[in-house]
Amino acid sequence: VGGVYAYGGTGGQASLTLSAKVQIAAQQAMGDYKGTIAVFNYKTGELLCAVTTPNYDPDNVPDILGDTTGAYRGAYVNRFTQSTYTPGSIFKIVTAAAALEHIPDIMEQTFTCRSVQEYGIDKVTCEQWHGTLTFREAFSRSCNCAFAQIADQLGGETLERYAKQFGVLQSIQFDGLSTAKGSMDASNAAAVQVAWSAIGQHKDQINPCAYMSFVGAIASDGISVQPHLVSKIEVGGKSTYEAECEKGKRIMSSATAEILQEMLRSTVQNYYGDDSFPGLNVCAKSGTAEVGGDLKPNAMFTGFVADEEYPLAFIVAIENGGYGRQTCVPVLAPVLTACKEVLDGQ
């Protein structure tokens, strides 16, 4: 608002990076879900889409405070920038990156999963008996027991240090906005709690915008790119502001980023299926985050497109949506298709 205001009756005009076509596709895809979906260009930082639901028409504001159905609960919260979520298995990207940076022989190791990893009277459970897995297989199959064993090698303090290095616990500032901070409590936690933290549970919380930026850095060979929403501002026909791509620091080695790219791509090819994303080389990880009580898990999905023509990183968070892949892929697919069409000039 401050950037477009001017004295003397001369108004300003702000141009946003958002695509109306993609925003509409995202709004329709989210339907009655509560949560957020966002996509940005990991080369330029431009946000093509940042939808948070539920929302409302500002030209026809409903009686939000008097609503008794729950349809508008949280309508005033921007879930993309101001919310945090238990990440579930999408946090295994962080743990895998930490392992690649810290454990020299991690790629040569194998892990045994018998569906339960014992910690005295406590345990970490896995949905399946996976047997013996390589590091790559443990990631693609999202094996909790294998990642618990990786967490044992890392330790809580090291895991939390890498999470901070990767930026997933930090607030991001852009266009006058400051996102919510992520959090975790692994440094002084018991071994079983560190194990649960390594698989995105325990006390882990991530902000969708910050996590999308982290995933975008993986696509950019380990160098983060600052997202932005405002493209330019003109006042009285003169440009007073024009966005520039703000590359951040290197958060991981290019070798680590390359291996993560390959593993995320393999997960889509071998487990999620390329047929949901025609014409795009999608690299991604799903998450099903338990939130306690009788509530359904949060459905999470994040990743990027490994194409020069379509440098897109994304995140989907659907509150109480159930399984990550099952819920999020049908929401994400039409949004990525709309992004592709926009970048193709359609």
XYZ file of C-alpha atoms in Angstrom:
346
model
C 0.000 0.000 0.000
C 2.799 2.403 0.899
C 4.503 1.687 -2.399
C 1.554 2.740 -4.557
C 0.447 5.785 -2.582
C 1.526 9.226 -3.797
C 0.747 12.846 -2.935
C -0.854 15.249 -5.355
C -3.568 12.905 -6.555
C -1.216 10.726 -8.595
C -1.866 7.106 -7.815
C 0.390 4.132 -8.310
C -0.049 0.691 -9.745
C 1.491 -2.479 -8.362
C 1.987 -5.510 -10.588
C 2.114 -8.897 -8.911
C 3.885 -12.050 -10.009
C 0.730 -14.104 -9.384
C -1.028 -15.609 -12.380
C -4.806 -15.186 -12.320
C -5.149 -18.377 -14.368
C -3.118 -20.411 -11.891
C -4.805 -18.818 -8.875
C -8.244 -19.740 -10.254
C -7.100 -23.305 -10.958
C -5.747 -23.580 -7.404
C -8.887 -22.146 -5.823
C -11.054 -24.612 -7.724
C -8.755 -27.539 -6.965
C -8.765 -26.820 -3.215
C -12.568 -26.908 -3.129
C -13.777 -27.188 0.463
C -10.367 -28.167 1.846
C -8.690 -25.987 4.449
C -5.020 -25.367 3.819
C -2.723 -23.857 1.249
C -1.149 -24.508 -2.127
C 1.669 -22.453 -3.595
C 4.016 -22.559 -6.587
C 7.051 -20.394 -7.322
C 9.743 -20.130 -9.951
C 12.886 -21.403 -8.242
C 15.115 -19.550 -10.721
C 13.547 -16.088 -10.426
C 11.675 -16.316 -7.109
C 8.368 -15.266 -8.694
C 5.276 -16.618 -6.925
C 2.820 -17.830 -9.545
C 0.315 -19.121 -7.026
C -0.300 -18.661 -3.299
C -3.817 -19.732 -2.356
C -4.976 -20.162 1.216
C -8.384 -21.583 2.128
C -10.998 -20.959 3.357
C -11.245 -17.464 1.937
C -14.035 -15.124 0.903
C -15.001 -12.556 -1.707
C -13.944 -9.117 -0.378
C -16.681 -7.550 -2.520
C -19.295 -9.743 -0.845
C -18.079 -10.411 2.689
C -20.146 -13.105 4.445
C -20.986 -13.079 8.148
C -17.732 -14.758 9.114
C -17.954 -14.016 12.831
C -21.553 -15.268 12.964
C -20.841 -18.447 10.961
C -21.748 -21.603 12.893
C -20.886 -24.162 10.188
C -17.111 -23.859 10.496
C -16.793 -23.147 6.776
C -14.963 -19.880 7.414
C -12.920 -20.919 10.445
C -9.463 -19.413 9.992
C -10.495 -17.317 6.987
C -8.468 -14.362 8.244
C -5.273 -16.431 8.515
C -2.891 -16.597 5.581
C -1.905 -20.233 5.913
C 0.919 -19.901 3.382
C 2.867 -17.218 5.251
C 1.546 -17.246 8.829
C 0.718 -20.873 9.650
C 2.901 -23.786 10.684
C 2.143 -27.472 10.157
C 3.360 -30.814 11.432
C 5.166 -31.911 8.249
C 5.042 -35.698 8.438
C 7.206 -37.539 5.934
C 8.036 -34.523 3.765
C 10.493 -33.747 6.591
C 12.438 -36.841 5.542
C 13.897 -34.603 2.818
C 15.580 -32.600 5.597
C 16.799 -35.747 7.353
C 18.075 -37.244 4.099
C 19.926 -34.027 3.258
C 21.478 -33.945 6.739
C 22.571 -37.579 6.369
C 24.151 -36.919 2.984
C 26.045 -33.937 4.394
C 27.096 -35.562 7.675
C 27.418 -39.355 7.271
C 30.175 -40.188 4.762
C 29.027 -43.721 3.885
C 25.267 -43.186 4.007
C 24.831 -44.191 0.361
C 26.530 -47.549 1.008
C 24.531 -48.406 4.117
C 21.506 -50.707 4.312
C 18.702 -50.633 6.859
C 16.428 -53.352 8.190
C 12.733 -52.671 8.722
C 10.523 -55.104 10.601
C 7.729 -52.512 10.935
C 8.838 -51.635 14.499
C 12.009 -49.965 15.776
C 12.324 -50.568 19.514
C 13.558 -47.959 22.010
C 13.153 -49.706 25.361
C 9.502 -49.291 26.314
C 9.004 -46.887 23.376
C 9.031 -47.561 19.661
C 8.797 -46.120 16.175
C 6.347 -47.872 13.885
C 6.174 -48.278 10.135
C 3.121 -49.056 8.039
C 4.859 -51.985 6.341
C 7.544 -54.599 6.906
C 10.048 -53.354 4.345
C 12.890 -55.770 5.039
C 16.365 -54.682 3.943
C 16.569 -51.315 2.191
C 19.257 -49.126 0.693
C 19.262 -45.416 1.546
C 17.549 -44.598 -1.751
C 14.913 -47.294 -1.199
C 14.291 -46.142 2.368
C 13.569 -42.647 1.048
C 11.354 -43.728 -1.852
C 9.355 -46.109 0.346
C 9.257 -43.565 3.162
C 10.374 -46.147 5.717
C 10.023 -44.823 9.267
C 12.226 -47.529 10.773
C 15.086 -46.817 8.383
C 14.893 -43.100 9.092
C 14.853 -43.814 12.813
C 18.157 -45.653 12.327
C 19.496 -42.680 10.368
C 18.377 -40.383 13.201
C 20.308 -42.550 15.674
C 23.467 -41.851 13.685
C 22.816 -38.124 13.334
C 21.665 -37.364 16.861
C 19.165 -34.674 17.776
C 21.585 -31.762 17.987
C 23.037 -32.436 14.526
C 19.602 -32.940 12.966
C 18.343 -29.653 14.382
C 21.512 -27.835 13.312
C 21.015 -28.925 9.705
C 17.320 -27.994 9.795
C 18.409 -24.479 10.752
C 21.124 -24.457 8.071
C 18.569 -25.444 5.434
C 16.288 -22.571 6.484
C 13.216 -24.639 7.326
C 13.068 -23.239 10.878
C 13.703 -19.606 9.929
C 11.328 -16.790 9.038
C 11.526 -15.554 5.443
C 11.125 -11.848 4.683
C 9.893 -10.569 1.325
C 7.771 -7.651 0.099
C 7.323 -6.420 3.654
C 6.081 -9.810 4.875
C 7.672 -12.017 7.500
C 6.629 -15.654 7.528
C 6.029 -17.711 10.640
C 9.037 -19.570 12.006
C 9.289 -23.325 11.982
C 10.308 -25.231 15.094
C 11.553 -28.555 16.388
C 12.805 -29.924 19.719
C 15.425 -32.571 19.006
C 18.650 -31.264 20.553
C 17.955 -32.483 24.084
C 15.300 -35.065 23.278
C 15.327 -38.795 23.995
C 16.435 -41.105 21.167
C 12.881 -42.184 20.325
C 11.783 -38.549 20.142
C 14.680 -37.710 17.843
C 13.632 -40.627 15.656
C 10.065 -39.348 15.462
C 11.384 -35.849 14.744
C 13.472 -37.207 11.855
C 10.280 -38.463 10.221
C 8.408 -35.188 10.704
C 6.492 -35.857 13.900
C 7.293 -35.228 17.610
C 7.270 -31.388 17.896
C 8.255 -30.550 14.296
C 6.505 -27.553 12.725
C 7.221 -26.047 9.311
C 5.939 -22.946 7.541
C 4.768 -23.734 3.977
C 6.518 -20.753 2.379
C 9.861 -21.458 4.049
C 9.671 -25.158 3.242
C 8.829 -24.479 -0.400
C 11.881 -22.223 -0.554
C 14.018 -25.059 0.877
C 12.757 -27.484 -1.772
C 13.388 -24.861 -4.441
C 16.999 -24.666 -3.270
C 17.388 -28.404 -3.880
C 16.201 -27.836 -7.456
C 18.705 -24.956 -7.742
C 21.658 -27.195 -6.882
C 21.724 -26.165 -3.229
C 21.390 -22.372 -3.495
C 18.251 -20.751 -2.116
C 16.245 -18.174 -4.060
C 14.113 -15.605 -2.262
C 10.416 -15.772 -3.233
C 8.631 -12.527 -4.034
C 5.115 -11.377 -4.824
C 5.498 -7.817 -6.150
C 6.890 -7.564 -9.669
C 6.988 -3.787 -10.135
C 5.401 -0.517 -9.033
C 4.664 2.445 -11.283
C 3.633 5.920 -10.128
C 2.635 8.560 -12.663
C 3.869 6.387 -15.505
C 7.333 6.049 -13.986
C 8.745 2.888 -12.493
C 9.548 3.306 -8.796
C 10.307 -0.328 -8.071
C 11.204 -3.403 -10.061
C 11.892 -6.785 -8.465
C 15.220 -8.465 -8.916
C 16.033 -12.095 -8.338
C 17.592 -12.312 -4.882
C 19.701 -15.420 -4.680
C 20.399 -16.516 -1.162
C 23.255 -18.469 0.293
C 24.290 -22.028 -0.417
C 22.472 -24.243 2.097
C 23.890 -27.605 0.978
C 26.519 -28.928 -1.400
C 25.685 -29.327 -5.066
C 26.469 -33.056 -4.696
C 23.846 -33.410 -1.953
C 21.302 -31.475 -3.996
C 21.960 -33.668 -7.040
C 21.353 -36.891 -5.098
C 18.156 -35.478 -3.581
C 16.975 -34.465 -7.046
C 17.481 -38.027 -8.254
C 15.743 -39.572 -5.241
C 12.754 -37.243 -5.439
C 12.441 -37.913 -9.165
C 12.660 -41.682 -8.609
C 9.914 -41.495 -5.974
C 7.496 -39.985 -8.481
C 8.492 -42.318 -11.298
C 8.314 -45.529 -9.275
C 5.692 -44.841 -6.604
C 3.470 -41.842 -7.369
C 3.382 -42.114 -11.161
C 4.186 -39.613 -13.900
C 0.719 -39.951 -15.420
C -0.688 -37.372 -12.983
C 1.690 -34.725 -14.320
C 1.726 -34.997 -18.120
C 4.602 -33.246 -19.844
C 6.433 -32.502 -16.590
C 9.362 -34.180 -14.836
C 8.066 -33.869 -11.289
C 10.258 -34.653 -8.269
C 8.302 -34.900 -5.030
C 7.673 -36.346 -1.572
C 4.376 -36.882 0.215
C 3.623 -36.706 3.911
C 0.815 -37.907 6.145
C 1.180 -35.959 9.378
C -0.551 -37.217 12.509
C -2.052 -34.335 14.490
C -3.503 -36.187 17.475
C -6.937 -36.842 18.877
C -9.621 -38.153 16.564
C -8.575 -35.825 13.749
C -7.554 -37.122 10.357
C -3.880 -36.522 9.479
C -2.768 -33.467 7.573
C -1.994 -34.290 3.945
C 1.302 -32.812 2.708
C 3.039 -32.832 -0.667
C 6.075 -30.895 -1.863
C 8.643 -30.924 -4.623
C 9.631 -29.307 -7.895
C 9.665 -29.741 -11.662
C 13.066 -30.667 -13.099
C 12.617 -28.943 -16.472
C 14.509 -25.909 -17.778
C 11.290 -24.549 -19.286
C 9.227 -25.057 -16.125
C 11.360 -24.266 -13.046
C 8.555 -24.679 -10.536
C 8.715 -25.600 -6.841
C 5.506 -26.260 -4.926
C 3.903 -27.192 -1.635
C 0.427 -28.437 -0.747
C -0.849 -28.616 2.840
C -4.391 -29.840 3.446
C -5.621 -29.877 7.020
C -7.127 -33.198 8.112
C -6.950 -34.345 4.518
C -5.728 -37.896 5.149
C -2.999 -39.514 3.072
C -0.623 -37.075 1.399
C -0.359 -38.530 -2.084
C -3.989 -39.603 -2.330
C -5.321 -36.188 -1.303
C -2.746 -33.732 -2.608
C -1.882 -35.051 -6.073
C -5.398 -34.457 -7.507
C -5.222 -30.911 -6.109
C -1.724 -30.191 -7.401
C -2.046 -31.723 -10.879
C -4.391 -29.123 -12.455
C -2.396 -26.309 -10.850
C 0.878 -27.485 -12.397
C -0.911 -27.903 -15.727
C -2.085 -24.279 -15.490
C 1.479 -23.171 -14.631
C 2.823 -25.024 -17.665
C 0.255 -23.346 -19.906
C 1.121 -19.913 -18.545
C 4.839 -20.452 -19.075
C 4.069 -21.728 -22.576
C 2.261 -18.433 -23.238
C -1.214 -19.937 -23.460
